[in-house]
XYZ file of C-alpha atoms in Angstrom:
117
model
C 108.933 12.737 184.575
C 112.494 12.219 183.687
C 114.317 13.733 180.726
C 114.211 10.560 178.619
C 110.383 10.321 178.849
C 109.969 13.985 177.875
C 112.301 13.503 174.893
C 110.349 10.444 173.729
C 107.017 12.265 174.099
C 108.318 15.284 172.163
C 109.674 12.998 169.433
C 106.314 11.169 169.209
C 104.389 14.444 168.892
C 106.782 15.818 166.270
C 106.693 12.548 164.300
C 102.879 12.493 164.355
C 102.660 16.131 163.250
C 105.060 15.558 160.334
C 103.192 12.414 159.284
C 99.751 14.051 159.342
C 100.740 17.390 157.774
C 100.593 16.197 154.121
C 97.286 14.438 154.795
C 95.794 17.541 156.377
C 96.989 19.658 153.459
C 95.363 17.307 150.953
C 92.003 17.229 152.754
C 89.435 19.247 150.804
C 87.890 20.897 153.875
C 91.129 22.834 154.439
C 90.998 24.383 150.959
C 88.643 27.324 150.774
C 88.854 27.909 147.012
C 88.374 24.313 145.862
C 85.686 24.085 143.147
C 83.196 21.287 143.513
C 83.337 18.383 141.076
C 80.195 19.267 139.146
C 81.335 22.826 138.491
C 84.649 21.684 137.081
C 82.916 19.040 134.952
C 80.536 21.661 133.548
C 83.495 23.805 132.534
C 85.232 20.818 130.942
C 82.042 19.633 129.214
C 81.167 22.949 127.487
C 78.714 22.475 124.624
C 80.011 23.416 121.182
C 77.469 24.490 118.565
C 78.557 24.025 114.963
C 77.124 23.608 111.469
C 77.928 20.843 109.007
C 77.449 21.767 105.353
C 77.341 18.961 102.783
C 78.401 20.390 99.395
C 78.447 16.977 97.695
C 75.717 15.402 95.546
C 75.093 12.515 97.942
C 74.066 12.194 101.580
C 76.824 11.773 104.149
C 76.790 10.141 107.558
C 78.920 11.430 110.406
C 79.476 9.868 113.792
C 79.482 12.652 116.379
C 80.522 11.007 119.622
C 78.125 8.040 119.898
C 75.439 9.516 117.601
C 75.179 8.928 113.855
C 73.940 11.982 111.941
C 72.913 12.016 108.269
C 73.486 15.207 106.288
C 71.423 15.336 103.095
C 73.080 16.335 99.806
C 73.487 20.093 99.266
C 72.181 20.934 102.756
C 73.360 22.076 106.173
C 72.581 20.862 109.651
C 73.255 22.538 112.990
C 74.673 20.251 115.670
C 75.747 20.438 119.305
C 78.316 18.313 121.095
C 80.578 18.515 124.134
C 84.031 20.024 123.956
C 86.527 17.315 122.969
C 83.983 15.209 121.032
C 85.401 13.536 117.938
C 83.590 13.647 114.609
C 84.205 10.708 112.262
C 83.130 10.059 108.681
C 80.656 7.196 108.674
C 80.349 7.104 104.877
C 83.185 6.076 102.556
C 83.873 8.403 99.624
C 86.600 8.583 97.007
C 88.472 11.080 99.245
C 87.722 9.783 102.764
C 87.442 6.257 104.147
C 84.677 5.361 106.585
C 85.869 5.747 110.158
C 88.272 8.606 109.378
C 88.579 11.268 112.054
C 87.289 14.505 110.540
C 87.705 16.852 113.507
C 87.898 16.948 117.290
C 85.731 19.733 118.666
C 87.250 22.493 120.760
C 85.961 25.725 122.236
C 87.544 27.606 119.329
C 85.121 25.863 116.961
C 81.964 27.246 118.590
C 79.627 28.543 115.821
C 81.977 27.230 113.100
C 80.957 25.547 109.840
C 82.415 22.201 108.776
C 82.187 21.846 104.987
C 82.034 18.397 103.391
C 83.048 18.304 99.715
């Protein structure tokens, strides 16, 4: 082989290696510590347990995610929802309009009490 052929072959190998290096790095089988998808979703979807206490004289409806929950007057109810779930008022009162965002659940709210006046 002449010098020009060797140079072209070396250039082709180097070009291929540089092109494939980012792809190889991004491939999941090269990463030993990569968590699987379900494990990371379980961590992100942690269940938050909380209590809603209705101190008013009338029943209130709340929309917790896609579920509508009725809290009787002067009573409490324990609920569970995923981290990040939004809780909306589903009943209009003189203080809060229906559809108002009451709270967005976070891990800091685990075992907390939400009081409705």
